[in-house]
Short mmCIF file of C-alpha atoms and ligand atoms in Angstrom, two decimals:
data_model
loop_
_atom_site.label_atom_id
_atom_site.label_comp_id
_atom_site.label_asym_id
_atom_site.label_seq_id
_atom_site.Cartn_x
_atom_site.Cartn_y
_atom_site.Cartn_z
CA UNK Q 1317 -168.10 -149.39 -103.63
CA UNK Q 1318 -167.21 -149.54 -107.31
CA UNK Q 1319 -166.15 -152.78 -108.99
CA UNK Q 1320 -166.86 -155.36 -106.31
CA UNK Q 1321 -167.10 -159.08 -107.09
CA UNK Q 1322 -169.23 -161.59 -105.22
CA UNK Q 1323 -168.06 -165.21 -105.62
CA UNK Q 1324 -170.69 -167.90 -105.04
CA UNK Q 1325 -169.26 -171.41 -105.28
CA UNK Q 1326 -170.59 -174.86 -104.46
CA UNK Q 1327 -171.62 -178.22 -105.92
CA UNK Q 1328 -174.40 -178.75 -108.48
CA UNK Q 1329 -177.92 -177.87 -107.37
CA UNK Q 1330 -176.77 -176.27 -104.12
CA UNK Q 1331 -178.94 -173.25 -104.94
CA UNK Q 1332 -176.14 -171.10 -106.40
CA UNK Q 1333 -177.92 -169.96 -109.57
CA UNK Q 1334 -181.14 -168.75 -108.00
CA UNK Q 1335 -179.27 -167.06 -105.18
CA UNK Q 1336 -176.63 -165.45 -107.40
CA UNK Q 1337 -179.23 -164.17 -109.87
CA UNK Q 1338 -181.36 -162.59 -107.15
CA UNK Q 1339 -178.38 -161.19 -105.20
CA UNK Q 1340 -177.09 -159.56 -108.40
CA UNK Q 1341 -180.47 -157.93 -108.92
CA UNK Q 1342 -180.69 -156.57 -105.38
CA UNK Q 1343 -177.08 -155.37 -105.29
CA UNK Q 1344 -177.19 -153.87 -108.78
CA UNK Q 1345 -174.45 -156.15 -110.14
CA UNK Q 1346 -174.09 -158.24 -113.28
CA UNK Q 1347 -174.87 -161.96 -112.96
CA UNK Q 1348 -172.34 -164.41 -114.40
CA UNK Q 1349 -172.90 -168.17 -114.64
CA UNK Q 1350 -169.37 -169.52 -115.09
CA UNK Q 1351 -170.62 -173.12 -115.43
CA UNK Q 1352 -172.52 -172.04 -118.55
CA UNK Q 1353 -169.18 -171.37 -120.25
CA UNK Q 1354 -167.86 -174.86 -119.45
CA UNK Q 1355 -171.20 -176.21 -120.68
CA UNK Q 1356 -171.00 -174.04 -123.81
CA UNK Q 1357 -167.56 -175.37 -124.74
CA UNK Q 1358 -168.84 -178.91 -124.11
CA UNK Q 1359 -171.93 -178.29 -126.26
CA UNK Q 1360 -169.75 -177.05 -129.14
CA UNK Q 1361 -167.41 -180.06 -128.87
CA UNK Q 1362 -170.39 -182.47 -128.93
CA UNK Q 1363 -172.09 -180.57 -131.73
CA UNK Q 1364 -169.03 -181.19 -133.89
CA UNK Q 1365 -169.22 -184.90 -133.10
CA UNK Q 1366 -165.89 -184.80 -131.25
CA UNK Q 1367 -164.85 -186.90 -128.26
CA UNK Q 1368 -165.44 -184.77 -125.16
CA UNK Q 1369 -163.39 -187.15 -123.00
CA UNK Q 1370 -160.23 -186.72 -125.10
CA UNK Q 1371 -158.29 -183.75 -123.65
CA UNK Q 1372 -156.19 -183.19 -126.79
CA UNK Q 1373 -159.25 -183.17 -129.03
CA UNK Q 1374 -161.02 -180.75 -126.68
CA UNK Q 1375 -158.00 -178.43 -126.43
CA UNK Q 1376 -157.70 -178.33 -130.23
CA UNK Q 1377 -161.41 -177.66 -130.68
CA UNK Q 1378 -161.28 -174.89 -128.08
CA UNK Q 1379 -158.42 -173.21 -129.99
CA UNK Q 1380 -160.70 -172.88 -133.02
CA UNK Q 1381 -163.73 -171.49 -131.12
CA UNK Q 1382 -164.55 -167.80 -131.30
CA UNK Q 1383 -166.38 -166.81 -128.14
CA UNK Q 1384 -168.03 -163.40 -127.77
CA UNK Q 1385 -169.79 -161.84 -124.78
CA UNK Q 1386 -172.59 -159.35 -124.32
CA UNK Q 1387 -174.64 -157.91 -121.49
CA UNK Q 1388 -178.35 -158.80 -121.64
CA UNK Q 1389 -180.96 -158.22 -118.91
CA UNK Q 1390 -178.32 -157.79 -116.21
CA UNK Q 1391 -176.44 -160.99 -117.11
CA UNK Q 1392 -173.45 -161.83 -119.31
CA UNK Q 1393 -174.40 -164.01 -122.25
CA UNK Q 1394 -172.15 -165.55 -124.89
CA UNK Q 1395 -172.04 -166.88 -128.43
CA UNK Q 1396 -169.68 -169.51 -129.80
CA UNK Q 1397 -168.86 -169.03 -133.45
CA UNK Q 1398 -171.86 -166.72 -133.68
CA UNK Q 1399 -174.38 -169.14 -132.09
CA UNK Q 1400 -176.04 -168.68 -128.69
CA UNK Q 1401 -176.51 -172.27 -127.47
CA UNK Q 1402 -179.39 -171.22 -125.17
CA UNK Q 1403 -181.09 -174.04 -123.30
CA UNK Q 1404 -179.11 -176.72 -125.18
CA UNK Q 1405 -176.31 -176.39 -122.58
CA UNK Q 1406 -178.71 -177.73 -119.89
CA UNK Q 1407 -179.28 -181.12 -121.53
CA UNK Q 1408 -178.25 -184.34 -119.78
CA UNK Q 1409 -175.96 -185.03 -122.74
CA UNK Q 1410 -173.94 -181.90 -121.99
CA UNK Q 1411 -174.15 -182.58 -118.23
CA UNK Q 1412 -172.70 -186.04 -118.82
CA UNK Q 1413 -169.55 -184.68 -120.51
CA UNK Q 1414 -168.97 -181.28 -118.96
CA UNK Q 1415 -166.80 -182.53 -116.08
CA UNK Q 1416 -164.33 -184.05 -118.57
CA UNK Q 1417 -164.18 -180.82 -120.53
CA UNK Q 1418 -163.91 -178.66 -117.39
CA UNK Q 1419 -160.90 -180.71 -116.25
CA UNK Q 1420 -158.86 -179.90 -119.37
CA UNK Q 1421 -156.18 -177.33 -118.32
CA UNK Q 1422 -156.44 -175.34 -121.58
CA UNK Q 1423 -160.19 -175.02 -121.08
CA UNK Q 1424 -159.79 -173.85 -117.48
CA UNK Q 1425 -157.17 -171.31 -118.49
CA UNK Q 1426 -159.33 -169.90 -121.30
CA UNK Q 1427 -162.52 -169.74 -119.23
CA UNK Q 1428 -160.68 -168.17 -116.25
CA UNK Q 1429 -159.33 -165.47 -118.60
CA UNK Q 1430 -162.81 -164.77 -120.02
CA UNK Q 1431 -164.28 -164.55 -116.52
CA UNK Q 1432 -161.62 -162.12 -115.31
CA UNK Q 1433 -162.26 -159.87 -118.30
CA UNK Q 1434 -165.93 -159.60 -117.36
CA UNK Q 1435 -165.14 -156.90 -114.79
CA UNK Q 1436 -165.51 -154.55 -117.79
CA UNK Q 1437 -169.28 -155.11 -117.55
CA UNK Q 1438 -169.37 -153.68 -113.98
CA UNK Q 1439 -169.64 -155.17 -110.48
CA UNK Q 1440 -170.22 -158.93 -110.69
CA UNK Q 1441 -172.04 -161.72 -108.88
CA UNK Q 1442 -170.38 -164.81 -110.30
CA UNK Q 1443 -171.33 -168.39 -109.53
CA UNK Q 1444 -169.14 -171.45 -110.07
CA UNK Q 1445 -166.76 -173.90 -108.45
CA UNK Q 1446 -163.46 -172.00 -108.28
CA UNK Q 1447 -164.44 -168.33 -108.31
CA UNK Q 1448 -163.30 -167.68 -104.72
CA UNK Q 1449 -160.24 -169.93 -104.96
CA UNK Q 1450 -158.84 -169.28 -108.46
CA UNK Q 1451 -160.71 -166.72 -110.55
CA UNK Q 1452 -161.06 -163.89 -108.01
CA UNK Q 1453 -159.30 -165.07 -104.82
CA UNK Q 1454 -158.74 -161.48 -103.70
CA UNK Q 1455 -162.43 -160.60 -103.38
CA UNK Q 1456 -163.62 -160.29 -99.78
CA UNK Q 1457 -167.07 -161.63 -100.79
CA UNK Q 1458 -166.83 -165.39 -101.01
CA UNK Q 1459 -169.68 -167.77 -100.31
CA UNK Q 1460 -169.71 -171.55 -100.49
CA UNK Q 1461 -173.18 -173.09 -100.74
CA UNK Q 1462 -173.85 -176.73 -99.94
CA UNK Q 1463 -176.98 -178.87 -99.50
CA UNK Q 1464 -177.67 -182.49 -98.65
CA UNK Q 1465 -177.49 -184.86 -101.66
CA UNK Q 1466 -181.21 -185.75 -101.48
CA UNK Q 1467 -182.20 -182.07 -101.47
CA UNK Q 1468 -179.92 -181.35 -104.44
CA UNK Q 1469 -181.29 -184.31 -106.42
CA UNK Q 1470 -184.85 -183.08 -105.81
CA UNK Q 1471 -183.97 -179.53 -106.97
CA UNK Q 1472 -182.15 -180.77 -110.07
CA UNK Q 1473 -185.04 -183.05 -110.98
CA UNK Q 1474 -187.44 -180.11 -110.76
CA UNK Q 1475 -185.14 -178.12 -113.10
CA UNK Q 1476 -185.07 -181.00 -115.58
CA UNK Q 1477 -188.84 -181.44 -115.43
CA UNK Q 1478 -189.19 -177.78 -116.44
CA UNK Q 1479 -187.08 -178.65 -119.52
CA UNK Q 1480 -189.29 -181.70 -120.25
CA UNK Q 1481 -186.50 -184.16 -119.35
CA UNK Q 1482 -187.99 -186.89 -117.16
CA UNK Q 1483 -185.52 -188.77 -114.97
CA UNK Q 1484 -186.11 -190.53 -111.68
CA UNK Q 1485 -184.54 -189.21 -108.48
CA UNK Q 1486 -182.01 -192.09 -108.35
CA UNK Q 1487 -180.68 -191.34 -111.84
CA UNK Q 1488 -180.41 -187.64 -111.07
CA UNK Q 1489 -178.62 -188.37 -107.78
CA UNK Q 1490 -176.10 -190.66 -109.54
CA UNK Q 1491 -175.39 -188.08 -112.23
CA UNK Q 1492 -174.98 -185.29 -109.64
CA UNK Q 1493 -172.69 -187.32 -107.38
CA UNK Q 1494 -170.55 -188.49 -110.30
CA UNK Q 1495 -170.12 -184.88 -111.46
CA UNK Q 1496 -169.30 -183.65 -107.93
CA UNK Q 1497 -166.73 -186.40 -107.50
CA UNK Q 1498 -165.02 -185.52 -110.78
CA UNK Q 1499 -165.16 -181.79 -110.05
CA UNK Q 1500 -163.68 -182.33 -106.57
CA UNK Q 1501 -161.00 -184.83 -107.59
CA UNK Q 1502 -159.56 -183.09 -110.65
CA UNK Q 1503 -156.06 -181.63 -110.20
CA UNK Q 1504 -156.88 -178.30 -111.90
CA UNK Q 1505 -158.97 -175.93 -109.74
CA UNK Q 1506 -160.99 -178.60 -107.89
CA UNK Q 1507 -164.32 -177.80 -106.26
CA UNK Q 1508 -163.22 -176.47 -102.87
CA UNK Q 1509 -164.23 -173.71 -100.49
CA UNK Q 1510 -161.77 -170.83 -100.07
CA UNK Q 1511 -160.48 -170.74 -96.47
CA UNK Q 1512 -162.18 -167.38 -95.90
CA UNK Q 1513 -165.50 -168.27 -97.62
CA UNK Q 1514 -168.76 -167.96 -95.69
CA UNK Q 1515 -170.24 -171.48 -95.67
CA UNK Q 1516 -174.02 -171.82 -96.04
CA UNK Q 1517 -175.85 -175.16 -95.92
CA UNK Q 1518 -179.01 -174.33 -97.87
CA UNK Q 1519 -180.81 -177.69 -97.29
CA UNK Q 1520 -183.31 -176.23 -94.85
CA UNK Q 1521 -183.02 -172.56 -95.74
CA UNK Q 1522 -185.37 -170.59 -97.96
CA UNK Q 1523 -183.92 -168.90 -101.04
CA UNK Q 1524 -184.88 -165.59 -99.47
CA UNK Q 1525 -182.78 -166.15 -96.35
CA UNK Q 1526 -179.73 -167.28 -98.36
CA UNK Q 1527 -180.03 -164.23 -100.61
CA UNK Q 1528 -180.31 -162.01 -97.55
CA UNK Q 1529 -177.10 -163.49 -96.08
CA UNK Q 1530 -175.24 -162.65 -99.27
CA UNK Q 1531 -176.71 -159.19 -99.77
CA UNK Q 1532 -176.26 -158.22 -96.10
CA UNK Q 1533 -172.62 -159.37 -96.04
CA UNK Q 1534 -171.83 -157.14 -99.01
CA UNK Q 1535 -173.72 -154.17 -97.59
CA UNK Q 1536 -172.09 -154.66 -94.17
CA UNK Q 1537 -168.68 -154.50 -95.81
CA UNK Q 1538 -169.77 -151.32 -97.54
CA UNK Q 1539 -170.45 -149.92 -94.05
CA UNK Q 1540 -166.93 -150.92 -92.94
CA UNK Q 1541 -167.53 -154.29 -91.18
CA UNK Q 1542 -166.12 -157.75 -92.04
CA UNK Q 1543 -168.17 -159.82 -94.61
CA UNK Q 1544 -168.61 -162.68 -92.11
CA UNK Q 1545 -168.85 -160.35 -89.12
CA UNK Q 1546 -170.83 -160.45 -85.89
CA UNK Q 1547 -174.19 -159.10 -87.06
CA UNK Q 1548 -174.65 -162.11 -89.35
O1 DC A 1694 -172.74 -175.08 -112.32
P1 DC A 1694 -172.93 -176.05 -113.49
O2 DC A 1694 -173.55 -177.35 -113.10
O3 DC A 1694 -173.61 -175.42 -114.64
O4 DC A 1694 -171.44 -176.39 -113.97
C1 DC A 1694 -171.20 -177.23 -115.05
C2 DC A 1694 -169.86 -177.90 -114.91
O5 DC A 1694 -168.81 -176.94 -115.04
C3 DC A 1694 -169.62 -178.63 -113.59
O6 DC A 1694 -169.43 -180.00 -113.84
C4 DC A 1694 -168.35 -178.07 -113.05
C5 DC A 1694 -167.82 -177.12 -114.08
N1 DC A 1694 -167.47 -175.83 -113.52
C6 DC A 1694 -166.17 -175.64 -113.13
O7 DC A 1694 -165.38 -176.57 -113.21
N2 DC A 1694 -165.77 -174.44 -112.67
C7 DC A 1694 -166.65 -173.42 -112.57
N3 DC A 1694 -166.23 -172.23 -112.11
C8 DC A 1694 -167.99 -173.61 -112.93
C9 DC A 1694 -168.38 -174.84 -113.40
#
């Protein structure tokens, strides 16, 4: 297979990042975190002291941003106006505004265009919310990861603790659910599984078994079988 694309969609903290990163490594593809781009645009808007919940302001700010991409350690990374925002895009401040920014049609159109152009880096494992439905609907490799809300809150809290942000599980759960609601309810490219996506509830699965599902489905297709076929 040459330029295949694996789409891994699902709500926050459903395990997408860890799984996509590892699957990319094992399959020899390039890892792309599409949410990082929505977070990056949000970070830049906030950094300029602009109102992230005002669509016109966000669209204007986006028009002035110069975004560049590069391949680094098997993943696509980006700079906005020459700056790599790094871990700053993971802050709760950015998390609190990113759903507003990601709902702005101009932002979705720009990010979708950037993501489609990434095929120039090689075969891709791309995680997000609309990769299987909007960005690359023609790929046969679509996965939709879910997990129970309590499991997702626990995972997200562990991520935040690693970044020295201490929040209790209730606060994290509220923030996650609010974001999922906004991502699911927005008119433009809402969080939704593609009809032909393989659904995986990761609540009681190990990372290893989820990764194996993904990797095996791609390899099976390479051998001529359906991605969601009988030897699953
Ligand atoms: O996966 P994440 O939590 O880093 O995503 C951050 C935000 O970006 C999330 O609120 C939804 C949005 N997003 C999106 O709308 N479409 C994508 N393909 C990826 C992320």
